[in-house]
Amino acid sequence: PPTYSKTFQGPPHGIQVERDKLNKYGRPLLGCTIKPKLGLSEKNYGRACYECLRGGLDFTKDDENVNSQPFMRWRDRFVFCAEAIYKAQAETGEIKGHYLNATAGTCEEMIKRAVFARELGVPIVMHDYLTGGFTANTTLAHYCRDNGLLLHIHRAMHAVIDRQKNHGMHFRVLA
């Protein structure tokens, strides 16, 4: 019912805010998820981001399972991705971006990652909404709203919930 749905904030903005942050209008935003998503070192992952951004993409993003593995720790990945953004921006004269996956095992760790991304000047973080959990997402969403970060929701595992013909829930309801 409308009275119930109005009790949820929902997304604070749409694509227009992202366009404004990237200063990109009148065309589709071009981006990609870095592949291979697992196996690269932090430095090589950052290099792949740079090459994509320098080659003409507006943004790159982490995939859902790019998190903090022994071969690629989140903090170092964040630093190398931020360096890639700034180097590509300096060379192209365009604003670039990367969606850093802040998903973590606890809300406290997730906020720590979002804080670090903000300190690096990266304007957007990503959360694995369903695997991370509803409360974790709300926690991160409130932090992002209060601190000027955009929040990208990755919908890993959504098909288990929203693609069932006889039961389930539409992703717009989840959002």
PDB file of C-alpha atoms in Angstrom:
ATOM      1  CA  PRO A   1       0.000   0.000   0.000  1.00  0.00           C
ATOM      2  CA  PRO A   2       1.176   3.553  -0.725  1.00  0.00           C
ATOM      3  CA  THR A   3       1.045   4.594   2.933  1.00  0.00           C
ATOM      4  CA  TYR A   4       3.401   1.758   3.861  1.00  0.00           C
ATOM      5  CA  SER A   5       5.772   2.238   0.928  1.00  0.00           C
ATOM      6  CA  LYS A   6       6.150   5.920   1.835  1.00  0.00           C
ATOM      7  CA  THR A   7       7.796   4.892   5.112  1.00  0.00           C
ATOM      8  CA  PHE A   8      10.897   3.778   3.185  1.00  0.00           C
ATOM      9  CA  GLN A   9      13.312   6.384   1.879  1.00  0.00           C
ATOM     10  CA  GLY A  10      14.271   4.542  -1.286  1.00  0.00           C
ATOM     11  CA  PRO A  11      17.103   5.783  -3.483  1.00  0.00           C
ATOM     12  CA  PRO A  12      17.896   9.447  -2.733  1.00  0.00           C
ATOM     13  CA  HIS A  13      18.594  10.256  -6.381  1.00  0.00           C
ATOM     14  CA  GLY A  14      18.706   8.785  -9.836  1.00  0.00           C
ATOM     15  CA  ILE A  15      20.987   8.776 -12.828  1.00  0.00           C
ATOM     16  CA  GLN A  16      20.995  12.580 -13.019  1.00  0.00           C
ATOM     17  CA  VAL A  17      23.184  12.901  -9.928  1.00  0.00           C
ATOM     18  CA  GLU A  18      25.690  10.452 -11.369  1.00  0.00           C
ATOM     19  CA  ARG A  19      25.690  12.386 -14.638  1.00  0.00           C
ATOM     20  CA  ASP A  20      26.303  15.576 -12.683  1.00  0.00           C
ATOM     21  CA  LYS A  21      29.224  14.044 -10.761  1.00  0.00           C
ATOM     22  CA  LEU A  22      30.766  12.716 -13.993  1.00  0.00           C
ATOM     23  CA  ASN A  23      29.812  15.806 -16.034  1.00  0.00           C
ATOM     24  CA  LYS A  24      28.438  13.540 -18.778  1.00  0.00           C
ATOM     25  CA  TYR A  25      25.253  14.473 -20.624  1.00  0.00           C
ATOM     26  CA  GLY A  26      23.491  13.644 -23.882  1.00  0.00           C
ATOM     27  CA  ARG A  27      24.869  10.134 -24.236  1.00  0.00           C
ATOM     28  CA  PRO A  28      24.937   6.832 -22.397  1.00  0.00           C
ATOM     29  CA  LEU A  29      27.432   6.451 -19.587  1.00  0.00           C
ATOM     30  CA  LEU A  30      30.043   3.877 -20.572  1.00  0.00           C
ATOM     31  CA  GLY A  31      31.449   1.509 -18.017  1.00  0.00           C
ATOM     32  CA  CYS A  32      32.537  -2.037 -17.346  1.00  0.00           C
ATOM     33  CA  THR A  33      33.229  -4.542 -14.648  1.00  0.00           C
ATOM     34  CA  ILE A  34      36.901  -5.460 -14.496  1.00  0.00           C
ATOM     35  CA  LYS A  35      37.601  -9.028 -15.663  1.00  0.00           C
ATOM     36  CA  PRO A  36      39.101 -11.338 -14.713  1.00  0.00           C
ATOM     37  CA  LYS A  37      37.419 -10.468 -11.483  1.00  0.00           C
ATOM     38  CA  LEU A  38      39.606 -12.741  -9.397  1.00  0.00           C
ATOM     39  CA  GLY A  39      43.303 -13.487  -9.554  1.00  0.00           C
ATOM     40  CA  LEU A  40      44.797 -10.060 -10.242  1.00  0.00           C
ATOM     41  CA  SER A  41      46.998  -8.324  -7.697  1.00  0.00           C
ATOM     42  CA  GLU A  42      45.848  -4.951  -6.385  1.00  0.00           C
ATOM     43  CA  LYS A  43      48.356  -3.208  -8.643  1.00  0.00           C
ATOM     44  CA  ASN A  44      47.339  -5.118 -11.782  1.00  0.00           C
ATOM     45  CA  TYR A  45      43.674  -4.558 -10.984  1.00  0.00           C
ATOM     46  CA  GLY A  46      44.348  -0.825 -10.707  1.00  0.00           C
ATOM     47  CA  ARG A  47      46.238  -0.955 -14.003  1.00  0.00           C
ATOM     48  CA  ALA A  48      43.224  -2.605 -15.681  1.00  0.00           C
ATOM     49  CA  CYS A  49      40.982   0.156 -14.302  1.00  0.00           C
ATOM     50  CA  TYR A  50      43.346   2.806 -15.633  1.00  0.00           C
ATOM     51  CA  GLU A  51      43.510   1.241 -19.102  1.00  0.00           C
ATOM     52  CA  CYS A  52      39.719   1.097 -19.326  1.00  0.00           C
ATOM     53  CA  LEU A  53      39.277   4.673 -18.123  1.00  0.00           C
ATOM     54  CA  ARG A  54      42.091   6.007 -20.298  1.00  0.00           C
ATOM     55  CA  GLY A  55      40.612   4.110 -23.239  1.00  0.00           C
ATOM     56  CA  GLY A  56      37.348   6.034 -23.057  1.00  0.00           C
ATOM     57  CA  LEU A  57      35.126   4.490 -20.405  1.00  0.00           C
ATOM     58  CA  ASP A  58      33.475   6.794 -17.888  1.00  0.00           C
ATOM     59  CA  PHE A  59      33.671   4.349 -15.006  1.00  0.00           C
ATOM     60  CA  THR A  60      34.759   0.888 -14.004  1.00  0.00           C
ATOM     61  CA  LYS A  61      33.444  -1.226 -11.152  1.00  0.00           C
ATOM     62  CA  ASP A  62      34.288  -4.069  -8.847  1.00  0.00           C
ATOM     63  CA  ASP A  63      32.299  -7.249  -9.247  1.00  0.00           C
ATOM     64  CA  GLU A  64      30.422  -8.776  -6.329  1.00  0.00           C
ATOM     65  CA  ASN A  65      33.167 -11.125  -5.241  1.00  0.00           C
ATOM     66  CA  VAL A  66      35.971  -8.591  -5.565  1.00  0.00           C
ATOM     67  CA  ASN A  67      36.203  -7.950  -1.883  1.00  0.00           C
ATOM     68  CA  SER A  68      39.314  -8.657   0.179  1.00  0.00           C
ATOM     69  CA  GLN A  69      41.105 -11.850  -0.755  1.00  0.00           C
ATOM     70  CA  PRO A  70      44.680 -12.674   0.300  1.00  0.00           C
ATOM     71  CA  PHE A  71      45.967 -11.821  -3.203  1.00  0.00           C
ATOM     72  CA  MET A  72      44.059  -8.513  -3.393  1.00  0.00           C
ATOM     73  CA  ARG A  73      43.270  -6.748  -0.121  1.00  0.00           C
ATOM     74  CA  TRP A  74      40.540  -4.125  -0.170  1.00  0.00           C
ATOM     75  CA  ARG A  75      42.577  -1.190   1.166  1.00  0.00           C
ATOM     76  CA  ASP A  76      45.367  -1.590  -1.395  1.00  0.00           C
ATOM     77  CA  ARG A  77      42.810  -2.134  -4.176  1.00  0.00           C
ATOM     78  CA  PHE A  78      41.035   1.090  -3.190  1.00  0.00           C
ATOM     79  CA  VAL A  79      44.334   3.001  -3.362  1.00  0.00           C
ATOM     80  CA  PHE A  80      45.346   1.615  -6.770  1.00  0.00           C
ATOM     81  CA  CYS A  81      41.862   2.247  -8.189  1.00  0.00           C
ATOM     82  CA  ALA A  82      41.887   5.837  -6.904  1.00  0.00           C
ATOM     83  CA  GLU A  83      45.303   6.354  -8.506  1.00  0.00           C
ATOM     84  CA  ALA A  84      43.923   4.956 -11.773  1.00  0.00           C
ATOM     85  CA  ILE A  85      41.010   7.390 -11.662  1.00  0.00           C
ATOM     86  CA  TYR A  86      43.202  10.424 -11.030  1.00  0.00           C
ATOM     87  CA  LYS A  87      45.787   9.446 -13.650  1.00  0.00           C
ATOM     88  CA  ALA A  88      43.099   8.864 -16.310  1.00  0.00           C
ATOM     89  CA  GLN A  89      41.406  12.149 -15.410  1.00  0.00           C
ATOM     90  CA  ALA A  90      44.678  14.054 -15.718  1.00  0.00           C
ATOM     91  CA  GLU A  91      45.393  12.537 -19.114  1.00  0.00           C
ATOM     92  CA  THR A  92      41.908  12.826 -20.614  1.00  0.00           C
ATOM     93  CA  GLY A  93      40.603  15.987 -18.967  1.00  0.00           C
ATOM     94  CA  GLU A  94      37.390  14.093 -18.156  1.00  0.00           C
ATOM     95  CA  ILE A  95      35.900  13.076 -14.833  1.00  0.00           C
ATOM     96  CA  LYS A  96      36.213   9.326 -14.288  1.00  0.00           C
ATOM     97  CA  GLY A  97      34.953   6.926 -11.636  1.00  0.00           C
ATOM     98  CA  HIS A  98      35.215   3.482 -10.125  1.00  0.00           C
ATOM     99  CA  TYR A  99      32.615   1.706  -7.979  1.00  0.00           C
ATOM    100  CA  LEU A 100      34.545   0.339  -5.002  1.00  0.00           C
ATOM    101  CA  ASN A 101      32.948  -2.688  -3.365  1.00  0.00           C
ATOM    102  CA  ALA A 102      32.578  -1.813   0.327  1.00  0.00           C
ATOM    103  CA  THR A 103      30.707  -5.024   1.205  1.00  0.00           C
ATOM    104  CA  ALA A 104      32.152  -6.663   4.312  1.00  0.00           C
ATOM    105  CA  GLY A 105      31.318  -9.226   6.964  1.00  0.00           C
ATOM    106  CA  THR A 106      30.155  -6.612   9.477  1.00  0.00           C
ATOM    107  CA  CYS A 107      28.518  -3.208   9.232  1.00  0.00           C
ATOM    108  CA  GLU A 108      31.469  -1.681  11.100  1.00  0.00           C
ATOM    109  CA  GLU A 109      33.958  -3.003   8.555  1.00  0.00           C
ATOM    110  CA  MET A 110      31.747  -1.893   5.684  1.00  0.00           C
ATOM    111  CA  ILE A 111      31.566   1.664   7.053  1.00  0.00           C
ATOM    112  CA  LYS A 112      35.353   1.653   7.536  1.00  0.00           C
ATOM    113  CA  ARG A 113      35.712   0.864   3.834  1.00  0.00           C
ATOM    114  CA  ALA A 114      33.256   3.590   2.817  1.00  0.00           C
ATOM    115  CA  VAL A 115      35.090   6.113   5.011  1.00  0.00           C
ATOM    116  CA  PHE A 116      38.393   5.186   3.368  1.00  0.00           C
ATOM    117  CA  ALA A 117      36.877   5.517  -0.116  1.00  0.00           C
ATOM    118  CA  ARG A 118      35.612   8.977   0.824  1.00  0.00           C
ATOM    119  CA  GLU A 119      39.051   9.940   2.176  1.00  0.00           C
ATOM    120  CA  LEU A 120      40.537   8.927  -1.184  1.00  0.00           C
ATOM    121  CA  GLY A 121      38.046  11.214  -2.932  1.00  0.00           C
ATOM    122  CA  VAL A 122      36.214   8.406  -4.726  1.00  0.00           C
ATOM    123  CA  PRO A 123      32.592   9.554  -5.088  1.00  0.00           C
ATOM    124  CA  ILE A 124      30.836   6.173  -5.233  1.00  0.00           C
ATOM    125  CA  VAL A 125      30.887   2.888  -3.365  1.00  0.00           C
ATOM    126  CA  MET A 126      29.118  -0.350  -4.087  1.00  0.00           C
ATOM    127  CA  HIS A 127      27.288  -2.823  -1.869  1.00  0.00           C
ATOM    128  CA  ASP A 128      26.195  -6.391  -2.551  1.00  0.00           C
ATOM    129  CA  TYR A 129      22.684  -5.678  -1.366  1.00  0.00           C
ATOM    130  CA  LEU A 130      21.198  -9.141  -0.958  1.00  0.00           C
ATOM    131  CA  THR A 131      24.266 -11.047   0.152  1.00  0.00           C
ATOM    132  CA  GLY A 132      25.269  -8.194   2.459  1.00  0.00           C
ATOM    133  CA  GLY A 133      21.849  -7.956   4.036  1.00  0.00           C
ATOM    134  CA  PHE A 134      19.010  -5.476   4.328  1.00  0.00           C
ATOM    135  CA  THR A 135      20.203  -3.891   7.576  1.00  0.00           C
ATOM    136  CA  ALA A 136      23.762  -3.617   6.301  1.00  0.00           C
ATOM    137  CA  ASN A 137      22.472  -1.890   3.192  1.00  0.00           C
ATOM    138  CA  THR A 138      20.405   0.571   5.229  1.00  0.00           C
ATOM    139  CA  THR A 139      23.434   1.295   7.419  1.00  0.00           C
ATOM    140  CA  LEU A 140      25.625   2.001   4.397  1.00  0.00           C
ATOM    141  CA  ALA A 141      22.884   3.989   2.649  1.00  0.00           C
ATOM    142  CA  HIS A 142      22.546   6.297   5.659  1.00  0.00           C
ATOM    143  CA  TYR A 143      26.318   6.784   5.837  1.00  0.00           C
ATOM    144  CA  CYS A 144      26.482   7.585   2.113  1.00  0.00           C
ATOM    145  CA  ARG A 145      23.583  10.064   2.292  1.00  0.00           C
ATOM    146  CA  ASP A 146      25.136  11.823   5.265  1.00  0.00           C
ATOM    147  CA  ASN A 147      28.584  12.028   3.663  1.00  0.00           C
ATOM    148  CA  GLY A 148      27.955  12.838   0.010  1.00  0.00           C
ATOM    149  CA  LEU A 149      28.799   9.427  -1.429  1.00  0.00           C
ATOM    150  CA  LEU A 150      26.804   7.757  -4.150  1.00  0.00           C
ATOM    151  CA  LEU A 151      25.793   4.175  -3.427  1.00  0.00           C
ATOM    152  CA  HIS A 152      25.593   1.605  -6.206  1.00  0.00           C
ATOM    153  CA  ILE A 153      23.656  -1.534  -5.389  1.00  0.00           C
ATOM    154  CA  HIS A 154      24.909  -4.772  -6.888  1.00  0.00           C
ATOM    155  CA  ARG A 155      22.116  -7.289  -7.100  1.00  0.00           C
ATOM    156  CA  ALA A 156      24.075 -10.514  -6.801  1.00  0.00           C
ATOM    157  CA  MET A 157      21.717 -13.386  -5.929  1.00  0.00           C
ATOM    158  CA  HIS A 158      18.607 -11.438  -7.022  1.00  0.00           C
ATOM    159  CA  ALA A 159      17.376 -14.165  -9.362  1.00  0.00           C
ATOM    160  CA  VAL A 160      16.788 -16.475  -6.409  1.00  0.00           C
ATOM    161  CA  ILE A 161      14.245 -13.960  -5.113  1.00  0.00           C
ATOM    162  CA  ASP A 162      12.811 -12.022  -8.043  1.00  0.00           C
ATOM    163  CA  ARG A 163      12.827 -14.398 -11.013  1.00  0.00           C
ATOM    164  CA  GLN A 164      10.417 -16.982  -9.653  1.00  0.00           C
ATOM    165  CA  LYS A 165       7.067 -17.215 -11.481  1.00  0.00           C
ATOM    166  CA  ASN A 166       4.991 -18.413  -8.541  1.00  0.00           C
ATOM    167  CA  HIS A 167       6.615 -16.602  -5.660  1.00  0.00           C
ATOM    168  CA  GLY A 168       9.245 -14.024  -4.987  1.00  0.00           C
ATOM    169  CA  MET A 169       9.481 -10.299  -4.969  1.00  0.00           C
ATOM    170  CA  HIS A 170      10.214  -7.774  -7.732  1.00  0.00           C
ATOM    171  CA  PHE A 171      13.618  -6.132  -7.369  1.00  0.00           C
ATOM    172  CA  ARG A 172      12.043  -2.666  -7.343  1.00  0.00           C
ATOM    173  CA  VAL A 173      10.326  -3.653  -4.110  1.00  0.00           C
ATOM    174  CA  LEU A 174      13.662  -4.758  -2.697  1.00  0.00           C
ATOM    175  CA  ALA A 175      15.282  -1.507  -3.808  1.00  0.00           C
TER     176      ALA A 175
END
